[in-house]
mmCIF file of C-alpha atoms in Angstrom:
data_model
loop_
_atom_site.group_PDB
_atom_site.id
_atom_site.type_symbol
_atom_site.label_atom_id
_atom_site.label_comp_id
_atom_site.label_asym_id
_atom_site.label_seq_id
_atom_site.Cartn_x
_atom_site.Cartn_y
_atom_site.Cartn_z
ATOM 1 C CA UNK A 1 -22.031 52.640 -18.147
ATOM 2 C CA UNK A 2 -18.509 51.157 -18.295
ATOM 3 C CA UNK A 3 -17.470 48.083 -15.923
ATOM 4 C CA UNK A 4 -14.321 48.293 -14.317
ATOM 5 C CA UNK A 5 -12.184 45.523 -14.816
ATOM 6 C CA UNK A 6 -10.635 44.045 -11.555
ATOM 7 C CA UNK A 7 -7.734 41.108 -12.041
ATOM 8 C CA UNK A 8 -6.889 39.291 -8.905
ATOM 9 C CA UNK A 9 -2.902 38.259 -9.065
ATOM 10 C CA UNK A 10 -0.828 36.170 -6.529
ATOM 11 C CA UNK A 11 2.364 37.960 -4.677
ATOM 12 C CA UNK A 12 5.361 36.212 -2.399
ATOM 13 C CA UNK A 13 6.264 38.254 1.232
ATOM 14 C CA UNK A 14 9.599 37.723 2.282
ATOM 15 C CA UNK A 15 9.163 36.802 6.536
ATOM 16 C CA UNK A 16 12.676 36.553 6.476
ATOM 17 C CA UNK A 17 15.238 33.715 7.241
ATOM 18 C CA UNK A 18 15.204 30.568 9.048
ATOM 19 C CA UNK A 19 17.659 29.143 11.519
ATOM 20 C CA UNK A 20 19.656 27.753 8.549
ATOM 21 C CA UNK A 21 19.801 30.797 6.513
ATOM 22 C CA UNK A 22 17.050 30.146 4.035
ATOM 23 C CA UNK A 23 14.581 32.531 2.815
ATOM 24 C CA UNK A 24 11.020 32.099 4.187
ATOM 25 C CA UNK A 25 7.781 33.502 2.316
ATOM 26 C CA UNK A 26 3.973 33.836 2.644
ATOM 27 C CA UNK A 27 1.774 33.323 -0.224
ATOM 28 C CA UNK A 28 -1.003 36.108 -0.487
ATOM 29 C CA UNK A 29 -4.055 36.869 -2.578
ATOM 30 C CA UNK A 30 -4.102 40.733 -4.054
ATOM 31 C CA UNK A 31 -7.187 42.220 -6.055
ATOM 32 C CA UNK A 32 -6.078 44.489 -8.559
ATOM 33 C CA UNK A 33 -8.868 47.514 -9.418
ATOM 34 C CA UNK A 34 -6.502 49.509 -11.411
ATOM 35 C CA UNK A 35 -5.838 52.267 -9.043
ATOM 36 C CA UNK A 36 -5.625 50.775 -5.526
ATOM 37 C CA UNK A 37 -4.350 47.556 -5.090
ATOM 38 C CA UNK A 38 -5.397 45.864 -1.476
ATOM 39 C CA UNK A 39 -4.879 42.353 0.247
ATOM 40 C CA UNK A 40 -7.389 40.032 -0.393
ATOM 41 C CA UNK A 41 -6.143 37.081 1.364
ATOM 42 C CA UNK A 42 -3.202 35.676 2.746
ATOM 43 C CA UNK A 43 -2.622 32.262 2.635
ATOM 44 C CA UNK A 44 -0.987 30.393 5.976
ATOM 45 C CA UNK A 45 -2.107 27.280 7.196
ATOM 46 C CA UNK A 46 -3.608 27.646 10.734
ATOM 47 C CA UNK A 47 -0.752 25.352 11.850
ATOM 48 C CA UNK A 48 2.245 27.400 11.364
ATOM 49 C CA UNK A 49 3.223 29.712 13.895
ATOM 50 C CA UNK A 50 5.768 32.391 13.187
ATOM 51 C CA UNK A 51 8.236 33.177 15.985
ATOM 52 C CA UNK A 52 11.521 34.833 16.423
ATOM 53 C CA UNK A 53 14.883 33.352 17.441
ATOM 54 C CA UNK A 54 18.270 34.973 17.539
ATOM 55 C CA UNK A 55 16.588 37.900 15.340
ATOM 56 C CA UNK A 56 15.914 35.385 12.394
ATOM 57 C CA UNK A 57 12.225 34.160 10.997
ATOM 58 C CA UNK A 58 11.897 30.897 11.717
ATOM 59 C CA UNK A 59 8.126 28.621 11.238
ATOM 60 C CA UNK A 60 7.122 25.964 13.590
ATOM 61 C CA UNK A 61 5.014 23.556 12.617
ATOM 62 C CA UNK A 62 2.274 21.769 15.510
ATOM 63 C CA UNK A 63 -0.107 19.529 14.748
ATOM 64 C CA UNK A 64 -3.717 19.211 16.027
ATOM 65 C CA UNK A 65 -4.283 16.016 17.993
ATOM 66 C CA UNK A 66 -7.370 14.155 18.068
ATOM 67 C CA UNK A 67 -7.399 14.916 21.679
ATOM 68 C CA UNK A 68 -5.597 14.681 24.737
ATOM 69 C CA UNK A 69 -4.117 12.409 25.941
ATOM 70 C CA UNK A 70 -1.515 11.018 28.812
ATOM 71 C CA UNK A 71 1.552 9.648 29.682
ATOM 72 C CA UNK A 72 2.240 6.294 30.972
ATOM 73 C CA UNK A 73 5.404 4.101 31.646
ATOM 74 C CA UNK A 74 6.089 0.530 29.475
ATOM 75 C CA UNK A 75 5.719 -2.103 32.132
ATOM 76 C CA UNK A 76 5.841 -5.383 29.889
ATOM 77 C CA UNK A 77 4.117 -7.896 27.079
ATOM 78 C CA UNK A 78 2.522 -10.329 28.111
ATOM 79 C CA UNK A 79 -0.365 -12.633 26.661
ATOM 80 C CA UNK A 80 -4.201 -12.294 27.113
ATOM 81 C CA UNK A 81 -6.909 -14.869 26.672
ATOM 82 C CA UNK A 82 -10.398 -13.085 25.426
ATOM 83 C CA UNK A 83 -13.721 -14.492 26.511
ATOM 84 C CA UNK A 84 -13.909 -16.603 23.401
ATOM 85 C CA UNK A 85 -10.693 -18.264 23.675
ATOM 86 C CA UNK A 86 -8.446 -16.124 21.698
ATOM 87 C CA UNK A 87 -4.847 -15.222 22.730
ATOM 88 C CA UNK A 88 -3.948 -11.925 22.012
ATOM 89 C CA UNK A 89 -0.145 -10.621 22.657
ATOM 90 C CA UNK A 90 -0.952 -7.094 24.624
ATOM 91 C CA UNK A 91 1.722 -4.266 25.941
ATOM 92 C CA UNK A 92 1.159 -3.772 29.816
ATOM 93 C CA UNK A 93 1.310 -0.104 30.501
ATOM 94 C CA UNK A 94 1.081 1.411 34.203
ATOM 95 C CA UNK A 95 0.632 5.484 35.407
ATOM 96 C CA UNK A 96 2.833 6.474 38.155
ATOM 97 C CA UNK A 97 1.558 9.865 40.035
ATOM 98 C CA UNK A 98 0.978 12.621 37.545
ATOM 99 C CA UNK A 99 -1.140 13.501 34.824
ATOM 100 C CA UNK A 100 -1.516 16.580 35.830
ATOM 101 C CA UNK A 101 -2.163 19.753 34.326
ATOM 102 C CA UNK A 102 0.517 21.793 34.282
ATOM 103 C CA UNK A 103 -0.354 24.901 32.069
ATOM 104 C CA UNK A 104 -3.309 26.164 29.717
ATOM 105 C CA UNK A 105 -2.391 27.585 26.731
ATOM 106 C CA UNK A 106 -4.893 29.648 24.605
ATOM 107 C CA UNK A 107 -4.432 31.907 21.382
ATOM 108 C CA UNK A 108 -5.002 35.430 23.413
ATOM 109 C CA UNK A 109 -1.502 34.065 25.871
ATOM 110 C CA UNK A 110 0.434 31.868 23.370
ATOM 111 C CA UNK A 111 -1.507 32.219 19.981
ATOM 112 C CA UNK A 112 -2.095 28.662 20.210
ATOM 113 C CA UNK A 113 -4.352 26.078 22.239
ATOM 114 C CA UNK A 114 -2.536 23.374 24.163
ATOM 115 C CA UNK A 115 -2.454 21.694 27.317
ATOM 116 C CA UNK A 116 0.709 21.047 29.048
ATOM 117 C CA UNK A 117 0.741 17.592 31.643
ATOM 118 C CA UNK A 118 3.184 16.444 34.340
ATOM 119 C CA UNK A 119 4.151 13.212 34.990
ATOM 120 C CA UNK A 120 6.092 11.464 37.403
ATOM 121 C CA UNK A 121 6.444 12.659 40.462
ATOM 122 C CA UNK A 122 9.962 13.137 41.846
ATOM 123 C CA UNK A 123 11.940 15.097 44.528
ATOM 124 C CA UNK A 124 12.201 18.945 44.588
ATOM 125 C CA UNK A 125 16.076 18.408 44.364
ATOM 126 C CA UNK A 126 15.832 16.461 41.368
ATOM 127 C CA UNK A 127 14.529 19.402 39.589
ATOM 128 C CA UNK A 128 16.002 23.102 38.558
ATOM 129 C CA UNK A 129 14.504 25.950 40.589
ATOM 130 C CA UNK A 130 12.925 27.425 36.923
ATOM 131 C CA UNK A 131 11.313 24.144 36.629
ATOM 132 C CA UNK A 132 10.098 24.072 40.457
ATOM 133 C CA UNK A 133 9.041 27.711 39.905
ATOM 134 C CA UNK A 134 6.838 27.133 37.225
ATOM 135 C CA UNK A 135 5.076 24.162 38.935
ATOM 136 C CA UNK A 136 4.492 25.894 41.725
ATOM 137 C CA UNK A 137 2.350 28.876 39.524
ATOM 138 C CA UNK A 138 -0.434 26.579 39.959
ATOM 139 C CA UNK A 139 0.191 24.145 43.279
ATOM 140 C CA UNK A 140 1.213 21.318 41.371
ATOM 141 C CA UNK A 141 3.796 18.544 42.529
ATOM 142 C CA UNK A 142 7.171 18.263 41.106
ATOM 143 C CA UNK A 143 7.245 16.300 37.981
ATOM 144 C CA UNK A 144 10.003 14.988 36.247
ATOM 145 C CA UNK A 145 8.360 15.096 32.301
ATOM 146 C CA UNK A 146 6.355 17.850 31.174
ATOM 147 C CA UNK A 147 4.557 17.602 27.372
ATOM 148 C CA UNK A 148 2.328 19.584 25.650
ATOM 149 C CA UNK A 149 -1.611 18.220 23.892
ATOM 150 C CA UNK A 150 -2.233 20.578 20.879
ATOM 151 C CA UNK A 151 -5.836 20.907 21.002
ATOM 152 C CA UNK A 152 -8.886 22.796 19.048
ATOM 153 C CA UNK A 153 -10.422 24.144 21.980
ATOM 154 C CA UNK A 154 -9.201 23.731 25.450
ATOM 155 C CA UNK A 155 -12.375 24.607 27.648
ATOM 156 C CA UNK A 156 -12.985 22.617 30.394
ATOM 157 C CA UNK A 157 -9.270 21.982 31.421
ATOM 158 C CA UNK A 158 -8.334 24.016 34.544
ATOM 159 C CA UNK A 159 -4.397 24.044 35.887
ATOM 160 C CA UNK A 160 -3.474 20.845 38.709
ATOM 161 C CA UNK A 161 -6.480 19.126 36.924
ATOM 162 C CA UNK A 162 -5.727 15.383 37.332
ATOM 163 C CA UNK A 163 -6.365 13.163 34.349
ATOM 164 C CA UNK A 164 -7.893 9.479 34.859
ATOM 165 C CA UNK A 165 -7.314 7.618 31.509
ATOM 166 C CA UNK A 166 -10.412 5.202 31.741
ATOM 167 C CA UNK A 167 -12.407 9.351 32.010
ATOM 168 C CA UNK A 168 -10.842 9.746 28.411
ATOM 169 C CA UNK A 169 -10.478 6.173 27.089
ATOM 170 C CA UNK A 170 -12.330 3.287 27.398
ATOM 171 C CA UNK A 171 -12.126 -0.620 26.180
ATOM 172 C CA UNK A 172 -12.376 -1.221 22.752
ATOM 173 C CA UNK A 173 -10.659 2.621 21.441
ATOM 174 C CA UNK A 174 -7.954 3.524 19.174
ATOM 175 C CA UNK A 175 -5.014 4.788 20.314
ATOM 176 C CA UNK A 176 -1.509 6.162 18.914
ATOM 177 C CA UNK A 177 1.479 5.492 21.116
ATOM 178 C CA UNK A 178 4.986 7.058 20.921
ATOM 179 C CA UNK A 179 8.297 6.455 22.700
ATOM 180 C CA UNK A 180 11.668 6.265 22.260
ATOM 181 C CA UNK A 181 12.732 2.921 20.566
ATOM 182 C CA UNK A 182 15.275 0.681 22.147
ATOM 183 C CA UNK A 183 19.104 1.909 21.022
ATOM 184 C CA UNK A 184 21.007 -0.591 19.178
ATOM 185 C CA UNK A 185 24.516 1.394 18.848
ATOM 186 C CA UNK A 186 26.164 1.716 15.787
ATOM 187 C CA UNK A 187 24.715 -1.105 13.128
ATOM 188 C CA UNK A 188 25.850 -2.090 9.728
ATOM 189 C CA UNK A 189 23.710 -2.047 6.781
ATOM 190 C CA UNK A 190 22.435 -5.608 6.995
ATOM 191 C CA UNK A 191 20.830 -5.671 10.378
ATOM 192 C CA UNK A 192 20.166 -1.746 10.236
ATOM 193 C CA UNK A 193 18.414 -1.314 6.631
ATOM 194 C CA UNK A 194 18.060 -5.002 5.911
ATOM 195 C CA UNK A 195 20.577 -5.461 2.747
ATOM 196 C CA UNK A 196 21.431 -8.926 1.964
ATOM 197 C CA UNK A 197 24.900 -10.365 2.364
ATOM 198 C CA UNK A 198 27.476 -11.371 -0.681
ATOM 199 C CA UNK A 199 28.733 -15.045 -1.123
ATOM 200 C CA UNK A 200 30.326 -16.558 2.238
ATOM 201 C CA UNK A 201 32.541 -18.689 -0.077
ATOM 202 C CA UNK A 202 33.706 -19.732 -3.653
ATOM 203 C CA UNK A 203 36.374 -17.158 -3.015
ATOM 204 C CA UNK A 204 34.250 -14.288 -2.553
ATOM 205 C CA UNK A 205 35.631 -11.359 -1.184
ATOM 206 C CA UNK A 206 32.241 -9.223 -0.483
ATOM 207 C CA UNK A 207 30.566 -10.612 2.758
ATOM 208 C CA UNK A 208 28.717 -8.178 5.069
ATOM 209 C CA UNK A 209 30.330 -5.243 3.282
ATOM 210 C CA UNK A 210 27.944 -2.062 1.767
ATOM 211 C CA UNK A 211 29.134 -2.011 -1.276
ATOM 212 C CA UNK A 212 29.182 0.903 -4.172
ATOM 213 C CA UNK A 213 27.650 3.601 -2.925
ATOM 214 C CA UNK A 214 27.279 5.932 -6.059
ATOM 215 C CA UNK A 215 29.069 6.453 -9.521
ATOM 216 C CA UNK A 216 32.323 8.230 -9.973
ATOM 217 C CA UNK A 217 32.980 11.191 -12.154
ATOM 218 C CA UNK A 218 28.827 11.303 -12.176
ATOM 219 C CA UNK A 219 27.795 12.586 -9.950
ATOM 220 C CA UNK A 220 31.261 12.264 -8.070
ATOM 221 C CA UNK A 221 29.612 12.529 -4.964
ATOM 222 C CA UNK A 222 27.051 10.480 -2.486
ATOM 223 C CA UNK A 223 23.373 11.128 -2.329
ATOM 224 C CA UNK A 224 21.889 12.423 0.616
ATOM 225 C CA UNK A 225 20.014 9.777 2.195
ATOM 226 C CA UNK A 226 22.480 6.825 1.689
ATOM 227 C CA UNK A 227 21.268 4.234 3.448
ATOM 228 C CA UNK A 228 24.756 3.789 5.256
ATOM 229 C CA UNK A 229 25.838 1.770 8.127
ATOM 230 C CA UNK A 230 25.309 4.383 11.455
ATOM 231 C CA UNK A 231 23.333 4.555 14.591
ATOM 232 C CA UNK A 232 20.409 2.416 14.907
ATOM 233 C CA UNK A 233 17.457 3.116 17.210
ATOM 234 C CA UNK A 234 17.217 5.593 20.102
ATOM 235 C CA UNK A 235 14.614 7.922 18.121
ATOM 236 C CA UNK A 236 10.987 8.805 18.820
ATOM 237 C CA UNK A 237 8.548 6.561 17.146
ATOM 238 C CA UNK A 238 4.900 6.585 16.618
ATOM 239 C CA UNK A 239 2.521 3.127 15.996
ATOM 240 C CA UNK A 240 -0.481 4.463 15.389
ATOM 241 C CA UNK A 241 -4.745 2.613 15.617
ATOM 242 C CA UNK A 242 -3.450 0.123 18.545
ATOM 243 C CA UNK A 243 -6.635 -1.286 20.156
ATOM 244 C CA UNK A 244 -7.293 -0.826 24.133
ATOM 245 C CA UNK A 245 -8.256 -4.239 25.147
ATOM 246 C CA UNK A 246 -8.454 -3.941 28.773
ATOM 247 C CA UNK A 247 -8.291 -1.493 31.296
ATOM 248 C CA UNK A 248 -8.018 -2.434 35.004
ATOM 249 C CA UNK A 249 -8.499 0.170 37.291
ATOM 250 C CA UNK A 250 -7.738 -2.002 40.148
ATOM 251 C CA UNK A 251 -3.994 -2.610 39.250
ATOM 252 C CA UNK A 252 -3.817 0.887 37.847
ATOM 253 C CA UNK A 253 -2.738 -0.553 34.009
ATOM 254 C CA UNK A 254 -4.396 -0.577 30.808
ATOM 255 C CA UNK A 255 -3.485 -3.504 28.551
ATOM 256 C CA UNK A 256 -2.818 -2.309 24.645
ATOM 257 C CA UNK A 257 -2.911 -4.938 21.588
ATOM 258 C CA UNK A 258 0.530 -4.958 19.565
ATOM 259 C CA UNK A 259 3.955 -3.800 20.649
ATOM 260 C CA UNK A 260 5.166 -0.308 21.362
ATOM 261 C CA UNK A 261 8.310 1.773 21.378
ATOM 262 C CA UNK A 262 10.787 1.227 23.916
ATOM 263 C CA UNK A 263 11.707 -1.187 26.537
ATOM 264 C CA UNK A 264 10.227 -1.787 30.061
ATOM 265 C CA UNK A 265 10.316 1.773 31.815
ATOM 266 C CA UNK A 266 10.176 3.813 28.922
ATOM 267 C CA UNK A 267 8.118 6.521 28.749
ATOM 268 C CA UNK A 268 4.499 6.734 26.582
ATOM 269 C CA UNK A 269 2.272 8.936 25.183
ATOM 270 C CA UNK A 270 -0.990 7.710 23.986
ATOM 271 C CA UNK A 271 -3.534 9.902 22.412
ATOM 272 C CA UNK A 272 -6.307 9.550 20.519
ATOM 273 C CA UNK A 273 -5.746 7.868 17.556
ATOM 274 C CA UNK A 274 -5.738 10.530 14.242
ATOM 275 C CA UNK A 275 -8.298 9.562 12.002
ATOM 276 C CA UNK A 276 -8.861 12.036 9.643
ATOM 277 C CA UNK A 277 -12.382 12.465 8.259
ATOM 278 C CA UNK A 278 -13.673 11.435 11.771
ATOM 279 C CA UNK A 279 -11.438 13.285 14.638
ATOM 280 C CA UNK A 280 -9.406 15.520 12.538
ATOM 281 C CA UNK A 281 -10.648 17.581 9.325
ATOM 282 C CA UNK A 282 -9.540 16.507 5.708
ATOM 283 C CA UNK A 283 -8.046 20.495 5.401
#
């Protein structure tokens, strides 16, 4: 009785091009039996999501968060005394109306789960009639920000569900925070990437100055990347594992240790903070 011998080899798809021209490929699995070659497996991470735009292949990559979360608005820092004594420099954040479940997204709809929130309430003229429309699908107020809570599963959320943040956190938690930083305008490299300065006398003619900024005939050009004077600030940041150290439900504010993004009345979103073993798998 003879064996057949099968070899399993390793093939690239073209999916075609992205928005910048550039080719874009899937990795797959084939078993080889000598006569009929099939697909075995075909390896794309669960978090890319392949859509179309402008007729080119383009891949979008979401991440999983460790839950939802909500949106709140930078009121202040301030300082706060613990029970034994200990001052502790917290951010005061405050929730205007909103929170409020906008849309539920599920794999058979959008081949993904997400849920979309609302948040802060503002008049119908201060919004487009697309935007109005599609808060109106499901009764919900008109809401100036709108973002979306990548989730595992998403039972148990139903649309114009309002969220309560001491329901989802409590005192004590982890959270991650992102915002928009503060924008500093355009910066040199000393206050912007922290270079030091040259010689402010002795006849020296480099003071605040960058510098070189590559070779000449090698490689006759700059590096990508060049830490360069430019704009400073003004982009979204994350500071992730900030502690909840208070939450008062009687002011309406939760008090967070550390400093976040932004200045007073930014915009916030905390979630859950990403701890991977724990709240989000290693793979």
């Amino acid at each position: 009785m003879s064996i057949p011998s099968v070899s399993i080899w390793r093939a690239t798809i073209p999916i075609g091009h992205n928005a910048h021209n550039h080719p874009l490929s899937l990795k797959c699995s084939f078993i080889n039996n000598g006569s009929n070659p099939f697909l075995l497996q075909l390896h794309r991470p669960d978090h890319l999501k392949l859509c179309s735009r402008k007729g080119k292949g383009m891949v979008v990559r979401m991440g999983y968060e460790a839950g939802v979360g909500v949106m709140g608005t930078k009121l202040g820092m301030m300082s706060y005394f613990e029970p034994d004594g200990k001052v502790v420099p917290v951010t005061v954040v405050g929730f205007k109306e909103g929170n409020v479940v906008t849309q539920v997204k599920t794999e058979a709809t959008d081949g993904y789960n997400a849920v979309q929130l609302g948040y802060r309430r503002v008049r119908d003229r201060k919004l487009t009639k697309p935007e109005l429309g599609h808060l109106q699908k499901v009764d919900a107020i008109p809401m100036r920000h709108l973002q979306e809570f990548r989730l595992v599963s998403v039972d148990g959320f139903e649309p114009n569900q309002r969220l309560v943040f001491d329901e989802i956190f409590k005192e004590g938690d982890l959270v991650d925070v992102a915002g928009t930083t503060i924008g500093k305008g355009f910066q040199g490299g000393i206050k912007r990437h922290n270079f030091k300065r040259g010689p402010m006398t002795h006849g020296s003619k480099s003071h605040r100055a960058l510098g070189s900024i590559g070779a000449g005939t090698t490689p006759g050009r700059v590096y990508k990347g060049k830490k360069m004077p430019g704009r400073m600030g003004g982009t979204k940041t994350k500071i992730r594992k900030l502690k909840i150290v208070k939450v008062d439900n009687d002011l309406n504010v939760v008090m967070i240790k550390g400093a976040v993004p932004g200045k007073p009345g930014n915009l916030l979103r905390i979630t859950p903070a990403k701890i991977v073993g724990k709240n989000i798998p290693k793979n």
